[in-house]
mmCIF file of C-alpha atoms and ligand atoms in Angstrom:
data_model
loop_
_atom_site.group_PDB
_atom_site.id
_atom_site.type_symbol
_atom_site.label_atom_id
_atom_site.label_comp_id
_atom_site.label_asym_id
_atom_site.label_seq_id
_atom_site.Cartn_x
_atom_site.Cartn_y
_atom_site.Cartn_z
ATOM 1 C CA MET A 152 -51.384 -126.112 -33.241
ATOM 2 C CA GLY A 153 -51.906 -129.634 -34.472
ATOM 3 C CA ARG A 154 -50.865 -130.731 -37.918
ATOM 4 C CA THR A 155 -51.962 -134.055 -39.309
ATOM 5 C CA ALA A 156 -50.162 -135.643 -42.219
ATOM 6 C CA VAL A 157 -52.302 -137.743 -44.515
ATOM 7 C CA LEU A 158 -50.471 -139.224 -47.448
ATOM 8 C CA LEU A 159 -52.639 -140.895 -50.018
ATOM 9 C CA GLY A 160 -51.769 -143.126 -52.900
ATOM 10 C CA GLY A 161 -53.474 -143.519 -56.235
ATOM 11 C CA ASP A 162 -56.106 -141.593 -58.134
ATOM 12 C CA LEU A 163 -59.699 -141.549 -57.049
ATOM 13 C CA GLU A 164 -62.094 -142.733 -59.671
ATOM 14 C CA VAL A 165 -64.037 -139.841 -61.087
ATOM 15 C CA SER A 166 -67.300 -141.715 -60.586
ATOM 16 C CA ARG A 167 -66.692 -141.624 -56.842
ATOM 17 C CA ILE A 168 -66.560 -137.857 -56.771
ATOM 18 C CA PRO A 169 -70.032 -136.353 -57.051
ATOM 19 C CA GLY A 170 -70.175 -132.844 -58.477
ATOM 20 C CA LEU A 171 -66.633 -132.929 -59.856
ATOM 21 C CA TYR A 172 -67.697 -131.758 -63.260
ATOM 22 C CA ALA A 173 -70.244 -129.149 -62.240
ATOM 23 C CA SER A 174 -68.088 -126.271 -63.507
ATOM 24 C CA PRO A 175 -67.749 -125.397 -67.192
ATOM 25 C CA LEU A 176 -64.192 -124.146 -66.478
ATOM 26 C CA ARG A 177 -61.194 -126.411 -66.144
ATOM 27 C CA TYR A 178 -58.751 -125.474 -63.400
ATOM 28 C CA PRO A 179 -55.373 -127.102 -62.879
ATOM 29 C CA GLY A 180 -55.354 -128.303 -59.286
ATOM 30 C CA GLY A 181 -59.102 -127.461 -59.297
ATOM 31 C CA LYS A 182 -60.664 -128.174 -55.977
ATOM 32 C CA GLY A 183 -63.644 -130.198 -57.207
ATOM 33 C CA LYS A 184 -61.843 -133.205 -55.775
ATOM 34 C CA VAL A 185 -62.131 -131.861 -52.239
ATOM 35 C CA ALA A 186 -65.878 -131.150 -52.507
ATOM 36 C CA PRO A 187 -66.852 -134.464 -50.799
ATOM 37 C CA PHE A 188 -64.511 -133.603 -47.924
ATOM 38 C CA VAL A 189 -66.072 -130.151 -47.572
ATOM 39 C CA LYS A 190 -69.539 -131.768 -47.523
ATOM 40 C CA ALA A 191 -68.531 -134.244 -44.813
ATOM 41 C CA LEU A 192 -66.971 -131.432 -42.789
ATOM 42 C CA MET A 193 -70.133 -129.321 -43.144
ATOM 43 C CA LEU A 194 -72.307 -132.230 -42.010
ATOM 44 C CA ASP A 195 -70.047 -133.013 -39.025
ATOM 45 C CA ASN A 196 -69.936 -129.392 -37.907
ATOM 46 C CA GLY A 197 -73.606 -128.533 -38.431
ATOM 47 C CA PHE A 198 -72.882 -126.017 -41.224
ATOM 48 C CA VAL A 199 -75.444 -127.295 -43.724
ATOM 49 C CA GLY A 200 -77.851 -124.555 -44.844
ATOM 50 C CA ARG A 201 -75.348 -121.728 -44.426
ATOM 51 C CA GLU A 202 -74.255 -119.285 -47.116
ATOM 52 C CA TYR A 203 -71.004 -120.295 -48.796
ATOM 53 C CA VAL A 204 -68.299 -117.739 -49.538
ATOM 54 C CA GLU A 205 -65.399 -118.294 -51.953
ATOM 55 C CA PRO A 206 -63.067 -115.297 -52.506
ATOM 56 C CA TYR A 207 -60.834 -117.045 -55.097
ATOM 57 C CA ALA A 208 -63.562 -118.771 -57.065
ATOM 58 C CA GLY A 209 -61.845 -119.705 -60.361
ATOM 59 C CA GLY A 210 -64.019 -122.528 -61.704
ATOM 60 C CA ALA A 211 -66.022 -122.519 -58.424
ATOM 61 C CA SER A 212 -66.392 -126.285 -58.582
ATOM 62 C CA VAL A 213 -66.780 -126.718 -54.812
ATOM 63 C CA ALA A 214 -69.312 -123.885 -54.622
ATOM 64 C CA LEU A 215 -71.448 -125.317 -57.445
ATOM 65 C CA SER A 216 -71.343 -128.808 -56.036
ATOM 66 C CA LEU A 217 -72.509 -127.549 -52.610
ATOM 67 C CA LEU A 218 -75.272 -125.483 -54.174
ATOM 68 C CA PHE A 219 -76.557 -128.178 -56.527
ATOM 69 C CA GLU A 220 -76.718 -130.711 -53.705
ATOM 70 C CA GLU A 221 -78.440 -128.252 -51.337
ATOM 71 C CA TYR A 222 -75.684 -128.071 -48.744
ATOM 72 C CA VAL A 223 -75.831 -124.282 -48.849
ATOM 73 C CA SER A 224 -78.572 -121.703 -49.252
ATOM 74 C CA ALA A 225 -76.561 -119.378 -51.513
ATOM 75 C CA ILE A 226 -73.033 -118.979 -52.836
ATOM 76 C CA HIS A 227 -70.922 -115.804 -52.981
ATOM 77 C CA ILE A 228 -68.232 -116.253 -55.629
ATOM 78 C CA ASN A 229 -65.510 -113.693 -56.294
ATOM 79 C CA ASP A 230 -62.526 -113.547 -58.626
ATOM 80 C CA LEU A 231 -60.228 -110.634 -59.399
ATOM 81 C CA ASN A 232 -59.331 -111.884 -62.852
ATOM 82 C CA PRO A 233 -61.386 -109.828 -65.373
ATOM 83 C CA GLY A 234 -61.768 -112.737 -67.803
ATOM 84 C CA VAL A 235 -62.933 -115.176 -65.122
ATOM 85 C CA HIS A 236 -65.341 -112.582 -63.752
ATOM 86 C CA ALA A 237 -66.665 -111.846 -67.263
ATOM 87 C CA PHE A 238 -67.232 -115.571 -67.755
ATOM 88 C CA TRP A 239 -69.387 -115.871 -64.624
ATOM 89 C CA LYS A 240 -71.209 -112.632 -65.377
ATOM 90 C CA ALA A 241 -72.080 -113.801 -68.887
ATOM 91 C CA VAL A 242 -73.226 -117.238 -67.688
ATOM 92 C CA LEU A 243 -75.402 -115.703 -64.961
ATOM 93 C CA THR A 244 -76.917 -112.832 -66.939
ATOM 94 C CA ASP A 245 -76.793 -113.940 -70.576
ATOM 95 C CA GLY A 246 -76.886 -117.732 -70.404
ATOM 96 C CA ASP A 247 -78.896 -118.295 -73.603
ATOM 97 C CA ALA A 248 -76.512 -116.196 -75.705
ATOM 98 C CA PHE A 249 -73.571 -117.955 -74.047
ATOM 99 C CA CYS A 250 -75.003 -121.369 -74.926
ATOM 100 C CA ALA A 251 -75.683 -120.224 -78.503
ATOM 101 C CA ARG A 252 -71.970 -119.398 -78.782
ATOM 102 C CA ILE A 253 -70.963 -122.796 -77.393
ATOM 103 C CA GLU A 254 -73.220 -124.366 -80.002
ATOM 104 C CA SER A 255 -72.062 -122.428 -83.043
ATOM 105 C CA THR A 256 -68.481 -121.186 -82.541
ATOM 106 C CA PRO A 257 -66.053 -123.069 -84.798
ATOM 107 C CA ILE A 258 -63.327 -124.856 -82.845
ATOM 108 C CA THR A 259 -60.484 -124.029 -85.205
ATOM 109 C CA MET A 260 -57.025 -122.476 -84.899
ATOM 110 C CA ARG A 261 -58.263 -119.387 -86.716
ATOM 111 C CA GLU A 262 -60.980 -118.982 -84.073
ATOM 112 C CA TRP A 263 -58.475 -119.676 -81.286
ATOM 113 C CA HIS A 264 -56.342 -116.708 -82.447
ATOM 114 C CA ARG A 265 -59.458 -114.500 -82.638
ATOM 115 C CA GLN A 266 -60.667 -115.516 -79.164
ATOM 116 C CA ARG A 267 -57.184 -114.939 -77.721
ATOM 117 C CA GLU A 268 -57.347 -111.310 -78.818
ATOM 118 C CA ILE A 269 -60.853 -110.844 -77.398
ATOM 119 C CA ALA A 270 -59.836 -112.430 -74.051
ATOM 120 C CA ALA A 271 -57.140 -109.770 -73.632
ATOM 121 C CA SER A 272 -59.390 -106.861 -74.632
ATOM 122 C CA SER A 273 -60.794 -104.687 -71.856
ATOM 123 C CA SER A 274 -63.261 -103.072 -74.293
ATOM 124 C CA ALA A 275 -65.014 -106.375 -75.131
ATOM 125 C CA SER A 276 -68.468 -106.962 -73.577
ATOM 126 C CA ALA A 277 -68.831 -109.428 -70.667
ATOM 127 C CA LEU A 278 -70.385 -111.924 -73.088
ATOM 128 C CA GLU A 279 -67.510 -111.594 -75.595
ATOM 129 C CA ARG A 280 -64.717 -111.600 -73.031
ATOM 130 C CA GLY A 281 -66.324 -114.237 -70.818
ATOM 131 C CA PHE A 282 -66.834 -116.533 -73.792
ATOM 132 C CA ALA A 283 -63.262 -115.929 -75.016
ATOM 133 C CA THR A 284 -61.906 -116.826 -71.555
ATOM 134 C CA PHE A 285 -64.031 -119.977 -71.561
ATOM 135 C CA PHE A 286 -62.976 -120.852 -75.141
ATOM 136 C CA LEU A 287 -59.271 -120.615 -74.251
ATOM 137 C CA ASN A 288 -59.843 -122.465 -70.976
ATOM 138 C CA ARG A 289 -61.398 -125.367 -72.911
ATOM 139 C CA THR A 290 -58.916 -125.399 -75.802
ATOM 140 C CA ASN A 291 -55.611 -124.737 -73.997
ATOM 141 C CA ARG A 292 -53.492 -127.340 -72.269
ATOM 142 C CA SER A 293 -54.758 -127.967 -68.715
ATOM 143 C CA GLY A 294 -57.083 -124.973 -69.042
ATOM 144 C CA VAL A 295 -54.281 -122.454 -68.548
ATOM 145 C CA ILE A 296 -55.178 -119.226 -70.328
ATOM 146 C CA LYS A 297 -51.540 -118.424 -71.060
ATOM 147 C CA GLY A 298 -50.721 -122.048 -71.863
ATOM 148 C CA GLY A 299 -50.434 -123.328 -75.411
ATOM 149 C CA VAL A 300 -53.293 -124.747 -77.443
ATOM 150 C CA ILE A 301 -54.011 -128.488 -77.143
ATOM 151 C CA GLY A 302 -52.249 -130.249 -80.044
ATOM 152 C CA GLY A 303 -49.859 -127.333 -80.656
ATOM 153 C CA LYS A 304 -50.252 -124.487 -83.156
ATOM 154 C CA GLY A 305 -49.611 -126.873 -86.048
ATOM 155 C CA GLN A 306 -52.272 -129.255 -84.617
ATOM 156 C CA GLY A 307 -49.899 -132.180 -85.220
ATOM 157 C CA GLY A 308 -50.464 -133.805 -81.811
ATOM 158 C CA ASP A 309 -52.689 -136.798 -81.055
ATOM 159 C CA TRP A 310 -55.135 -134.514 -79.266
ATOM 160 C CA LYS A 311 -56.645 -131.585 -81.184
ATOM 161 C CA LEU A 312 -57.918 -128.325 -79.757
ATOM 162 C CA ASP A 313 -61.521 -129.579 -79.572
ATOM 163 C CA ALA A 314 -60.588 -132.533 -77.303
ATOM 164 C CA ARG A 315 -62.132 -130.848 -74.232
ATOM 165 C CA PHE A 316 -64.956 -129.031 -75.993
ATOM 166 C CA SER A 317 -67.941 -131.296 -75.705
ATOM 167 C CA ARG A 318 -70.651 -128.845 -76.758
ATOM 168 C CA ASN A 319 -73.754 -130.591 -75.379
ATOM 169 C CA ASP A 320 -72.207 -131.334 -72.016
ATOM 170 C CA LEU A 321 -70.922 -127.768 -71.631
ATOM 171 C CA ILE A 322 -74.297 -126.306 -72.601
ATOM 172 C CA GLU A 323 -75.970 -128.481 -69.948
ATOM 173 C CA ARG A 324 -73.541 -127.246 -67.292
ATOM 174 C CA VAL A 325 -74.160 -123.594 -68.204
ATOM 175 C CA GLN A 326 -77.943 -124.115 -68.252
ATOM 176 C CA LYS A 327 -77.879 -125.781 -64.856
ATOM 177 C CA ILE A 328 -75.973 -122.829 -63.359
ATOM 178 C CA GLY A 329 -78.602 -120.554 -64.915
ATOM 179 C CA ARG A 330 -81.376 -122.389 -63.072
ATOM 180 C CA TYR A 331 -79.659 -121.580 -59.757
ATOM 181 C CA ARG A 332 -78.688 -118.006 -60.595
ATOM 182 C CA SER A 333 -80.987 -116.377 -58.020
ATOM 183 C CA ARG A 334 -78.850 -118.050 -55.341
ATOM 184 C CA ILE A 335 -75.476 -117.019 -56.802
ATOM 185 C CA ARG A 336 -73.849 -113.654 -55.962
ATOM 186 C CA LEU A 337 -70.863 -112.654 -58.058
ATOM 187 C CA SER A 338 -68.164 -110.050 -57.472
ATOM 188 C CA ASN A 339 -64.851 -108.906 -58.899
ATOM 189 C CA LEU A 340 -62.864 -107.620 -55.917
ATOM 190 C CA ASP A 341 -59.518 -108.236 -54.366
ATOM 191 C CA ALA A 342 -60.116 -111.142 -51.977
ATOM 192 C CA VAL A 343 -59.213 -109.204 -48.821
ATOM 193 C CA GLU A 344 -61.610 -106.399 -49.752
ATOM 194 C CA PHE A 345 -64.306 -108.922 -50.670
ATOM 195 C CA LEU A 346 -64.039 -110.642 -47.258
ATOM 196 C CA LYS A 347 -64.686 -107.487 -45.208
ATOM 197 C CA PRO A 348 -68.445 -108.028 -44.678
ATOM 198 C CA TRP A 349 -67.747 -111.460 -43.160
ATOM 199 C CA MET A 350 -65.452 -109.955 -40.535
ATOM 200 C CA ASN A 351 -68.615 -108.847 -38.776
ATOM 201 C CA ASP A 352 -71.175 -111.515 -37.913
ATOM 202 C CA SER A 353 -73.933 -109.069 -37.079
ATOM 203 C CA THR A 354 -74.179 -107.827 -40.671
ATOM 204 C CA THR A 355 -73.852 -111.185 -42.455
ATOM 205 C CA SER A 356 -75.932 -114.365 -42.336
ATOM 206 C CA ASN A 357 -74.379 -117.572 -41.024
ATOM 207 C CA ALA A 358 -71.644 -118.406 -43.491
ATOM 208 C CA PHE A 359 -68.913 -120.884 -44.248
ATOM 209 C CA ILE A 360 -65.845 -119.565 -46.068
ATOM 210 C CA TYR A 361 -63.393 -121.450 -48.255
ATOM 211 C CA LEU A 362 -60.228 -119.723 -49.456
ATOM 212 C CA ASP A 363 -58.097 -121.264 -52.197
ATOM 213 C CA PRO A 364 -55.518 -118.519 -52.831
ATOM 214 C CA PRO A 365 -52.961 -118.649 -55.658
ATOM 215 C CA TYR A 366 -50.166 -121.034 -54.746
ATOM 216 C CA TYR A 367 -47.295 -119.647 -52.760
ATOM 217 C CA LEU A 368 -44.537 -121.239 -54.802
ATOM 218 C CA LYS A 369 -43.875 -119.243 -57.926
ATOM 219 C CA GLY A 370 -42.954 -120.408 -61.381
ATOM 220 C CA ARG A 371 -45.867 -122.753 -61.867
ATOM 221 C CA GLY A 372 -47.622 -120.264 -64.118
ATOM 222 C CA LEU A 373 -51.003 -121.825 -63.463
ATOM 223 C CA TYR A 374 -53.151 -118.793 -62.784
ATOM 224 C CA ASP A 375 -52.884 -115.065 -62.914
ATOM 225 C CA ASN A 376 -51.168 -114.511 -59.616
ATOM 226 C CA PHE A 377 -51.753 -111.101 -58.180
ATOM 227 C CA TYR A 378 -49.703 -111.854 -55.067
ATOM 228 C CA GLU A 379 -46.282 -110.931 -53.777
ATOM 229 C CA GLU A 380 -44.944 -112.648 -50.685
ATOM 230 C CA LYS A 381 -46.274 -109.998 -48.291
ATOM 231 C CA ASP A 382 -49.792 -110.431 -49.686
ATOM 232 C CA HIS A 383 -50.025 -113.977 -48.337
ATOM 233 C CA GLN A 384 -49.449 -112.553 -44.855
ATOM 234 C CA GLN A 385 -52.170 -109.975 -45.503
ATOM 235 C CA VAL A 386 -54.581 -112.761 -46.453
ATOM 236 C CA ALA A 387 -53.737 -114.653 -43.248
ATOM 237 C CA ASP A 388 -54.370 -111.474 -41.228
ATOM 238 C CA ALA A 389 -57.775 -111.075 -42.899
ATOM 239 C CA VAL A 390 -58.574 -114.746 -42.275
ATOM 240 C CA GLY A 391 -57.754 -114.273 -38.583
ATOM 241 C CA ASN A 392 -60.414 -111.543 -38.419
ATOM 242 C CA LEU A 393 -63.227 -113.576 -39.985
ATOM 243 C CA ALA A 394 -66.332 -113.934 -37.853
ATOM 244 C CA HIS A 395 -67.470 -117.168 -39.539
ATOM 245 C CA PRO A 396 -65.836 -120.606 -39.812
ATOM 246 C CA TRP A 397 -63.311 -120.930 -42.619
ATOM 247 C CA ILE A 398 -60.873 -123.283 -44.312
ATOM 248 C CA VAL A 399 -57.844 -122.305 -46.399
ATOM 249 C CA SER A 400 -55.975 -124.559 -48.840
ATOM 250 C CA TYR A 401 -52.436 -123.965 -50.118
ATOM 251 C CA ASP A 402 -49.452 -125.705 -51.584
ATOM 252 C CA ASP A 403 -47.436 -127.030 -48.669
ATOM 253 C CA ALA A 404 -44.622 -124.455 -48.466
ATOM 254 C CA PRO A 405 -42.715 -123.834 -45.194
ATOM 255 C CA GLU A 406 -43.400 -120.080 -45.462
ATOM 256 C CA ILE A 407 -47.169 -120.718 -45.539
ATOM 257 C CA ALA A 408 -46.907 -123.190 -42.657
ATOM 258 C CA ALA A 409 -45.164 -120.438 -40.646
ATOM 259 C CA ILE A 410 -47.804 -117.805 -41.456
ATOM 260 C CA TYR A 411 -50.664 -120.172 -40.486
ATOM 261 C CA ALA A 412 -48.836 -121.908 -37.602
ATOM 262 C CA GLN A 413 -51.450 -120.960 -35.006
ATOM 263 C CA TRP A 414 -54.230 -122.919 -36.733
ATOM 264 C CA ASN A 415 -54.986 -126.626 -37.080
ATOM 265 C CA SER A 416 -54.038 -128.159 -40.394
ATOM 266 C CA ILE A 417 -54.109 -131.306 -42.499
ATOM 267 C CA GLU A 418 -51.485 -132.167 -45.096
ATOM 268 C CA TYR A 419 -52.519 -134.205 -48.128
ATOM 269 C CA SER A 420 -51.487 -134.888 -51.676
ATOM 270 C CA LEU A 421 -53.400 -133.974 -54.780
ATOM 271 C CA ASN A 422 -52.789 -135.226 -58.288
ATOM 272 C CA TYR A 423 -52.360 -132.432 -60.784
ATOM 273 C CA SER A 424 -53.147 -132.746 -64.439
ATOM 274 C CA MET A 425 -50.232 -130.566 -65.547
ATOM 275 C CA GLY A 426 -48.410 -132.589 -68.205
ATOM 276 C CA VAL A 427 -46.582 -134.912 -65.851
ATOM 277 C CA ARG A 428 -49.048 -136.469 -63.418
ATOM 278 C CA GLY A 429 -46.980 -135.879 -60.316
ATOM 279 C CA LYS A 430 -48.325 -135.496 -56.829
ATOM 280 C CA GLY A 431 -48.378 -132.060 -55.298
ATOM 281 C CA SER A 432 -48.365 -131.724 -51.562
ATOM 282 C CA GLU A 433 -51.125 -129.513 -50.220
ATOM 283 C CA VAL A 434 -52.190 -128.281 -46.840
ATOM 284 C CA MET A 435 -55.527 -127.196 -45.441
ATOM 285 C CA PHE A 436 -55.926 -124.904 -42.409
ATOM 286 C CA PHE A 437 -59.040 -124.687 -40.226
ATOM 287 C CA SER A 438 -60.585 -121.967 -38.068
ATOM 288 C CA PRO A 439 -60.631 -122.819 -34.335
ATOM 289 C CA ASP A 440 -64.421 -123.367 -34.336
ATOM 290 C CA ILE A 441 -64.144 -126.279 -36.800
ATOM 291 C CA SER A 442 -63.622 -129.744 -35.426
ATOM 292 C CA VAL A 443 -60.839 -131.044 -37.640
ATOM 293 C CA PRO A 444 -61.853 -134.208 -39.472
ATOM 294 C CA CYS A 445 -59.913 -137.411 -38.956
ATOM 295 C CA TYR A 446 -60.417 -138.300 -42.628
ATOM 296 C CA ALA A 447 -58.292 -136.911 -45.455
ATOM 297 C CA PRO A 448 -59.518 -134.456 -48.107
ATOM 298 C CA LEU A 449 -59.378 -137.014 -50.909
ATOM 299 C CA GLU A 450 -60.497 -139.966 -48.839
ATOM 300 C CA VAL A 451 -64.172 -139.133 -48.521
ATOM 301 C CA THR A 452 -66.496 -141.357 -50.524
ATOM 302 C CA LYS A 453 -70.235 -141.307 -51.212
ATOM 303 C CA GLU A 454 -70.618 -143.871 -48.405
ATOM 304 C CA HIS A 455 -68.887 -141.589 -45.883
ATOM 305 C CA ILE A 456 -71.244 -138.806 -46.856
ATOM 306 C CA ALA A 457 -74.338 -141.023 -46.720
ATOM 307 C CA GLN A 458 -73.434 -142.111 -43.160
ATOM 308 C CA ARG A 459 -72.872 -138.518 -42.126
ATOM 309 C CA ARG A 460 -76.170 -137.390 -43.623
ATOM 310 C CA ILE A 461 -77.990 -140.045 -41.602
ATOM 311 C CA ARG A 462 -76.184 -139.000 -38.441
ATOM 312 C CA ALA A 463 -76.890 -135.292 -39.068
ATOM 313 C CA LEU A 464 -80.564 -136.146 -39.624
ATOM 314 C CA GLU A 465 -80.677 -138.125 -36.363
ATOM 315 C CA VAL A 466 -79.140 -135.215 -34.446
ATOM 316 C CA ALA A 467 -81.573 -132.726 -35.996
ATOM 317 C CA THR A 468 -84.553 -135.007 -35.266
ATOM 318 C CA ARG A 469 -83.456 -135.540 -31.663
ATOM 319 C CA LYS A 470 -83.040 -131.777 -31.207
ATOM 320 C CA ALA A 471 -86.535 -131.161 -32.546
ATOM 321 C CA ILE A 472 -88.191 -133.985 -30.583
ATOM 322 C CA GLU A 473 -86.475 -133.738 -27.186
ATOM 323 C CA PRO A 474 -88.246 -130.543 -25.983
ATOM 324 C CA LYS A 475 -91.592 -132.081 -27.022
ATOM 325 C CA LEU A 476 -90.840 -135.311 -25.135
ATOM 326 C CA ALA A 477 -89.746 -133.337 -22.070
ATOM 327 C CA ALA A 478 -93.052 -131.451 -22.114
ATOM 328 C CA LEU A 479 -95.135 -134.658 -22.071
HETATM 329 C C1 SAM B 207 -56.101 -121.387 -57.017
HETATM 330 S S1 SAM B 207 -57.197 -120.589 -58.133
HETATM 331 C C2 SAM B 207 -58.768 -121.044 -57.515
HETATM 332 C C3 SAM B 207 -59.239 -122.324 -58.097
HETATM 333 C C4 SAM B 207 -60.626 -122.713 -57.627
HETATM 334 N N1 SAM B 207 -60.629 -123.028 -56.211
HETATM 335 C C5 SAM B 207 -61.142 -123.901 -58.425
HETATM 336 O O1 SAM B 207 -61.247 -124.999 -57.885
HETATM 337 O O2 SAM B 207 -61.439 -123.712 -59.604
HETATM 338 C C6 SAM B 207 -57.034 -118.945 -57.647
HETATM 339 C C7 SAM B 207 -58.009 -117.962 -58.285
HETATM 340 O O3 SAM B 207 -57.865 -116.738 -57.561
HETATM 341 C C8 SAM B 207 -57.916 -115.648 -58.460
HETATM 342 N N2 SAM B 207 -57.172 -114.565 -57.789
HETATM 343 C C9 SAM B 207 -55.835 -114.376 -57.741
HETATM 344 N N3 SAM B 207 -55.531 -113.332 -56.959
HETATM 345 C C10 SAM B 207 -56.697 -112.868 -56.468
HETATM 346 C C11 SAM B 207 -57.044 -111.812 -55.565
HETATM 347 N N4 SAM B 207 -56.119 -111.026 -55.033
HETATM 348 N N5 SAM B 207 -58.347 -111.648 -55.239
HETATM 349 C C12 SAM B 207 -59.313 -112.438 -55.788
HETATM 350 N N6 SAM B 207 -59.039 -113.428 -56.671
HETATM 351 C C13 SAM B 207 -57.759 -113.648 -56.999
HETATM 352 C C14 SAM B 207 -57.315 -116.149 -59.751
HETATM 353 O O4 SAM B 207 -57.829 -115.421 -60.847
HETATM 354 C C15 SAM B 207 -57.745 -117.623 -59.753
HETATM 355 O O5 SAM B 207 -58.935 -117.793 -60.485
#
């Protein structure tokens, strides 16, 4: 199948990326940056208005961006990590209490140690554990739960642990999610199990599925990785059985390219915010029913999207009008 290489230089300005900061969670390599690409792809392929399904949600930045801008009717977000799931559960079911904690919790090293214990405790409530996960995500380097605290334990660095804890902004993000909660379905399953309903199109509404599994290459220590090598093959097998259009993104490893060889793909580079700002090479695979875009995942601007919206509107109008004209 075809593979397109798109190598990009330079950072995109944040202001050009609508919806990038919709999520309260920070994720290294977070996919907020590809949200404009996903929107353009949805417009080009007539997927607007579908339900959106994300089995490895993490910070769910793409899902939130699509929901807030009305590209999708509902989002199904899933994550196996108990802390990440507790975070979403607390935000969706106990948003006011969550915001009260953002407002009043001291951002100190003493609190950091306390929250670290709560985050690891399976007996803590969803509110306690979800908030602890969020607290560590906002106060640790690059948002990595197991990473060290910003500024170091002695807090001698230029940046202190509160550098990414802008209370008012975070409260606004949580409140906004709360306003959309009737259109957000949350689960805590293994991704392959979670995907089963979408393997049958007669039991599920029209959907569009985006999978962002843990990276193949080990040793990065970015997320909790529940996968051994064979599991990536199992995911690809599940993807092959999906009854709705899908895209999958991965780090560009030869083993992944081999597993997904039968599908179209685009290669691109993504800037990570892990200490050294190097460029990671990524790859995106597409189900056969998606017409693969000629633009790159990080190349899509507001202008691209505006043009595509106009075109999609023209197509929809023509479709609605043509039968009426023919009947005249
Ligand atoms: C690459 S991150 C997703 C990042 C997300 N796309 C974002 O932009 O924030 C992978 C996520 O998958 C979750 N995860 C790992 N293994 C999983 C599994 N077997 N089933 C479901 N979720 C899993 C991790 O907890 C992590 O949050």
